[in-house]
Coordinates of C-alpha atoms in Angstrom, one line a residue:
X30 CA 50.6 136.1 212.5
X31 CA 52.5 133.0 211.3
X32 CA 54.8 131.5 213.9
X33 CA 58.4 130.8 212.9
X34 CA 59.0 127.4 211.4
X35 CA 61.8 125.4 213.0
X36 CA 63.4 122.0 213.2
X37 CA 65.1 122.8 216.5
X38 CA 68.1 124.5 215.0
X39 CA 67.1 126.2 211.8
X40 CA 64.4 128.8 211.8
X41 CA 62.3 130.3 209.1
X42 CA 60.6 133.6 209.7
X43 CA 57.8 134.9 207.5
X44 CA 58.9 138.0 205.6
X45 CA 56.3 138.4 202.9
X46 CA 52.9 136.9 202.2
X47 CA 50.9 138.3 199.3
X48 CA 48.8 136.9 196.4
X49 CA 51.9 135.9 194.5
X50 CA 54.8 135.2 196.9
X51 CA 55.3 133.7 200.3
X52 CA 58.9 134.3 201.5
X53 CA 60.7 133.3 204.6
X54 CA 64.0 134.6 206.0
X55 CA 66.2 131.7 207.2
X56 CA 68.6 131.8 210.2
X57 CA 70.4 129.7 212.7
X58 CA 71.6 132.4 214.9
X59 CA 72.6 134.5 211.9
X60 CA 70.9 135.4 208.6
X61 CA 71.4 132.7 205.9
X62 CA 69.2 133.9 203.1
X63 CA 65.6 133.2 202.0
X64 CA 63.3 130.5 200.7
X65 CA 60.0 131.3 198.9
X66 CA 57.0 129.9 197.1
X67 CA 55.7 131.7 194.1
X68 CA 52.0 130.8 193.4
X69 CA 51.8 129.9 189.7
X70 CA 48.4 128.2 189.1
X71 CA 45.7 127.3 191.6
X72 CA 47.1 124.7 194.1
X73 CA 50.6 124.8 192.6
X74 CA 53.7 126.7 193.9
X75 CA 57.2 127.2 192.5
X76 CA 59.9 126.8 195.2
X77 CA 63.0 129.0 195.1
X78 CA 65.9 129.6 197.5
X79 CA 68.9 131.8 197.9
X80 CA 70.9 130.5 200.9
X81 CA 74.4 130.4 202.4
X82 CA 75.4 127.4 204.4
X83 CA 75.6 124.5 202.0
X84 CA 73.3 121.8 200.6
X85 CA 72.3 120.2 203.9
X86 CA 71.0 123.5 205.3
X87 CA 69.1 124.2 202.1
X88 CA 67.5 120.7 202.2
X89 CA 66.3 121.3 205.8
X90 CA 64.9 124.7 204.9
X91 CA 63.0 123.3 201.9
X92 CA 61.5 120.5 203.9
X93 CA 60.2 123.0 206.5
X94 CA 58.9 125.2 203.7
X95 CA 57.2 122.2 201.9
X96 CA 55.3 121.1 204.9
X97 CA 54.1 124.6 205.5
X98 CA 53.0 124.9 201.9
X99 CA 50.9 121.7 202.1
X100 CA 49.6 122.1 205.7
X101 CA 49.0 125.8 206.0
X102 CA 48.7 127.1 202.4
X103 CA 46.7 124.2 201.2
X104 CA 48.8 123.7 198.1
X105 CA 48.6 120.3 196.3
X106 CA 51.8 120.5 194.3
X107 CA 55.2 122.1 194.6
X108 CA 57.7 122.4 191.8
X109 CA 61.5 123.2 191.6
X110 CA 63.1 124.2 188.3
X111 CA 66.9 123.9 188.1
X112 CA 69.5 124.5 185.4
X113 CA 70.6 121.0 184.4
X114 CA 74.3 122.1 185.0
X115 CA 73.6 123.1 188.6
X116 CA 74.0 119.6 190.1
X117 CA 74.2 120.8 193.7
X118 CA 70.8 122.4 193.4
X119 CA 69.5 119.2 191.8
X120 CA 70.7 117.2 194.8
X121 CA 69.0 119.7 197.2
X122 CA 65.7 119.3 195.3
X123 CA 65.9 115.5 195.4
X124 CA 66.9 115.2 199.1
X125 CA 64.2 117.7 200.0
X126 CA 61.5 115.3 198.5
X127 CA 61.2 116.5 194.9
X128 CA 61.1 113.9 192.2
X129 CA 62.8 114.6 188.9
X130 CA 60.0 114.7 186.3
X131 CA 61.6 115.8 183.0
X132 CA 63.6 118.5 181.2
X133 CA 62.3 121.7 179.5
X134 CA 64.7 122.1 176.6
X135 CA 66.0 125.6 176.2
X136 CA 63.6 127.0 178.8
X137 CA 66.1 129.4 180.4
X138 CA 68.1 132.2 178.9
X139 CA 71.4 132.7 180.7
X140 CA 73.7 135.4 179.4
X141 CA 72.2 135.1 176.0
X142 CA 72.5 131.3 175.9
X143 CA 69.5 128.9 175.9
X144 CA 69.8 126.4 178.8
X145 CA 67.9 123.3 179.6
X146 CA 65.9 123.3 182.8
X147 CA 65.2 120.2 184.9
X148 CA 61.8 120.0 186.6
X149 CA 61.3 118.4 190.0
X150 CA 57.9 118.0 191.6
X151 CA 56.3 117.0 194.9
X152 CA 52.6 116.3 195.5
X153 CA 50.9 116.6 198.9
X154 CA 50.2 112.9 198.9
X155 CA 53.8 111.8 198.0
X156 CA 55.6 109.7 200.6
X157 CA 58.1 111.9 202.4
X158 CA 61.8 111.5 201.7
X159 CA 62.5 110.1 205.2
X160 CA 60.4 107.0 204.5
X161 CA 61.6 104.0 202.6
X162 CA 59.1 104.3 199.8
X163 CA 59.6 108.0 199.6
X164 CA 63.3 107.7 199.2
X165 CA 63.2 104.9 196.7
X166 CA 60.7 106.9 194.6
X167 CA 63.1 109.8 194.6
X168 CA 66.0 107.7 193.6
X169 CA 64.0 106.0 190.9
X170 CA 63.1 109.4 189.4
X171 CA 66.7 110.2 188.8
X172 CA 67.9 106.8 187.4
X173 CA 68.1 106.1 183.6
X174 CA 65.0 104.7 182.0
X175 CA 66.2 102.4 179.2
X176 CA 63.8 101.4 176.4
X177 CA 63.1 97.7 175.9
X178 CA 62.2 96.2 172.6
X179 CA 60.8 92.7 172.1
X180 CA 60.8 91.2 168.6
X181 CA 59.9 87.7 167.4
X182 CA 61.8 85.6 164.9
X183 CA 59.4 83.4 163.1
X184 CA 60.9 80.8 160.6
X185 CA 59.3 78.5 158.1
X186 CA 60.4 75.0 157.1
X187 CA 62.5 76.4 154.3
X188 CA 64.6 78.4 156.6
X189 CA 63.1 81.7 155.8
X190 CA 62.2 84.5 158.3
X191 CA 58.9 86.3 158.5
X192 CA 59.2 90.0 158.0
X193 CA 56.6 92.8 158.1
X194 CA 56.2 95.8 155.7
X195 CA 55.5 98.7 158.1
X196 CA 53.9 102.0 157.4
X197 CA 56.5 104.2 159.0
X198 CA 59.7 103.2 157.2
X199 CA 61.0 101.4 154.1
X200 CA 62.9 98.6 155.9
X201 CA 61.1 95.4 156.5
X202 CA 60.9 94.6 160.2
X203 CA 60.4 91.7 162.6
X204 CA 57.0 91.4 164.3
X205 CA 57.0 92.9 167.8
X206 CA 57.8 96.3 169.3
X207 CA 58.4 98.4 172.3
X208 CA 57.6 96.9 175.8
X209 CA 55.2 99.0 177.8
X210 CA 55.9 100.1 181.4
X211 CA 55.2 97.4 184.0
X212 CA 55.0 94.8 181.2
X213 CA 57.4 91.9 181.0
X214 CA 59.2 91.6 177.6
X215 CA 57.6 88.2 176.6
X216 CA 54.1 89.6 177.3
X217 CA 55.1 92.7 175.3
X218 CA 56.2 90.6 172.3
X219 CA 53.0 88.5 172.3
X220 CA 50.8 91.6 172.7
X221 CA 52.5 93.3 169.8
X222 CA 52.1 90.2 167.6
X223 CA 48.4 90.0 168.4
X224 CA 47.9 93.7 167.7
X225 CA 49.9 93.7 164.5
X226 CA 49.1 90.3 162.9
X227 CA 46.0 89.0 164.8
X228 CA 47.9 86.0 166.1
X229 CA 50.3 85.6 169.1
X230 CA 52.5 82.6 168.3
X231 CA 53.9 80.6 171.3
X232 CA 57.4 81.9 172.3
X233 CA 59.9 79.0 172.6
X234 CA 62.7 80.9 174.2
X235 CA 65.2 83.7 173.7
X236 CA 67.4 83.7 170.6
X237 CA 69.3 86.9 171.2
X238 CA 69.8 89.9 173.5
X239 CA 71.1 93.0 171.8
X240 CA 72.1 96.5 172.9
X241 CA 71.2 99.2 170.4
X242 CA 73.1 102.6 170.5
X243 CA 71.4 105.9 169.8
X244 CA 70.1 106.0 166.2
X245 CA 68.2 108.6 164.1
X246 CA 66.7 110.3 167.1
X247 CA 66.1 107.2 169.2
X248 CA 67.8 106.8 172.6
X249 CA 69.7 103.6 173.3
X250 CA 67.8 100.4 174.0
X251 CA 67.9 96.8 174.9
X252 CA 66.3 94.4 172.4
X253 CA 65.2 90.8 173.1
X254 CA 64.6 88.5 170.1
X255 CA 62.3 85.7 170.9
X256 CA 62.0 82.4 169.1
X257 CA 58.6 82.2 167.4
X258 CA 59.2 78.7 166.2
X259 CA 59.3 76.9 162.8
X260 CA 56.1 76.8 160.8
X261 CA 54.6 75.7 157.5
X262 CA 54.9 78.5 154.9
X263 CA 51.0 78.5 154.8
X264 CA 51.1 80.2 158.3
X265 CA 51.3 83.4 156.4
X266 CA 47.7 82.9 155.1
X267 CA 46.4 82.9 158.7
X268 CA 48.0 86.2 159.7
X269 CA 45.9 89.3 159.5
X270 CA 48.1 92.5 159.3
X271 CA 46.3 95.4 161.0
X272 CA 46.5 97.5 157.8
X273 CA 47.6 100.5 159.7
X274 CA 51.0 99.8 161.2
X275 CA 51.6 96.6 159.3
X276 CA 50.8 96.6 155.6
X277 CA 51.9 93.1 154.7
X278 CA 54.0 90.1 155.7
X279 CA 56.3 87.9 153.7
X280 CA 59.0 85.2 154.0
X281 CA 62.6 86.0 153.2
X282 CA 65.7 83.9 152.9
X283 CA 68.6 84.8 155.2
X284 CA 71.0 85.4 152.3
X285 CA 68.6 87.9 150.7
X286 CA 68.1 90.4 153.5
X287 CA 70.6 93.1 152.5
X288 CA 68.7 96.1 151.2
X289 CA 65.4 94.9 152.6
X290 CA 66.1 95.3 156.3
X291 CA 68.1 97.7 158.4
X292 CA 71.9 97.3 158.5
X293 CA 71.4 96.1 162.1
X294 CA 69.1 93.2 161.0
X295 CA 71.2 92.5 157.9
X296 CA 74.1 91.9 160.3
X297 CA 72.5 89.8 163.0
X298 CA 69.6 87.9 161.4
X299 CA 71.6 85.6 159.1
X300 CA 73.8 84.8 162.1
X301 CA 70.9 84.1 164.4
X302 CA 69.1 82.0 161.8
X303 CA 72.2 80.0 161.2
X304 CA 72.4 79.0 164.8
X305 CA 69.0 79.2 166.4
X306 CA 69.8 76.7 169.1
X307 CA 72.2 79.1 170.9
X308 CA 71.7 82.4 172.8
X309 CA 73.4 85.2 170.9
X310 CA 74.8 88.0 173.2
X311 CA 75.1 91.0 170.9
X312 CA 76.0 94.7 170.9
X313 CA 74.6 96.6 168.0
X314 CA 74.1 93.3 166.1
X315 CA 77.7 92.1 166.7
X316 CA 78.6 89.2 169.0
X317 CA 80.1 90.2 172.3
X318 CA 83.4 88.4 172.7
X319 CA 84.1 87.5 176.3

């Protein structure tokens, strides 16, 4: 028989233990509700609760239940699924040690309406929420993750800019691309150039920092435009487009970009090329006026 679980004040008493569900009744001198684990796949359990008494009490109950699941049931992962509108339940999940992992779009049907469901997970080897690394990992899981883009502005001695014909859109684009996780932007810019053009030119500094709003399905992003230097026009003959993402490269004058590049680059590139010795602080290609 399973002994009650307790933290000295709150008590969980086993009420059901079968092949699918392990349920505990929760009390602190009076009945407060239930917490349970539903076995979904081998080693994984879905945690649910129906409790009176507030968020702190629910958090304490879930912490007791989680340790029982790992230590006694031998589970390796626990999961909580919460309607994204139920912010109090989301806080309970986080403070109980569950990291936010993503959103299942339209996964729940509530009164005939499709609702998004946020998924929170905890592994048996995760640092616990009462440790420094455990708490920072929990907070990190809830904070925004903004995309970072690093492009390189390469000029020739005639004042033209190097642009790439890419395979996935009509607009000509600067060399570079999205920075990978745990990669600094300058390294990302050099890596992208090497992958796309077979050559990573030295980066001489930052020409512009731009914020990009949501656009055509993309989330917002921060973009850094690096100075790839001024080169002889013959540089283009040394470049080796990968033939997959980059189909070709060419030089273009700043006053001839409209219709060739995106409206964003048509706004900002002539301005940047006209003043390459200053740092341009931009928002959607427009100078930020302080």
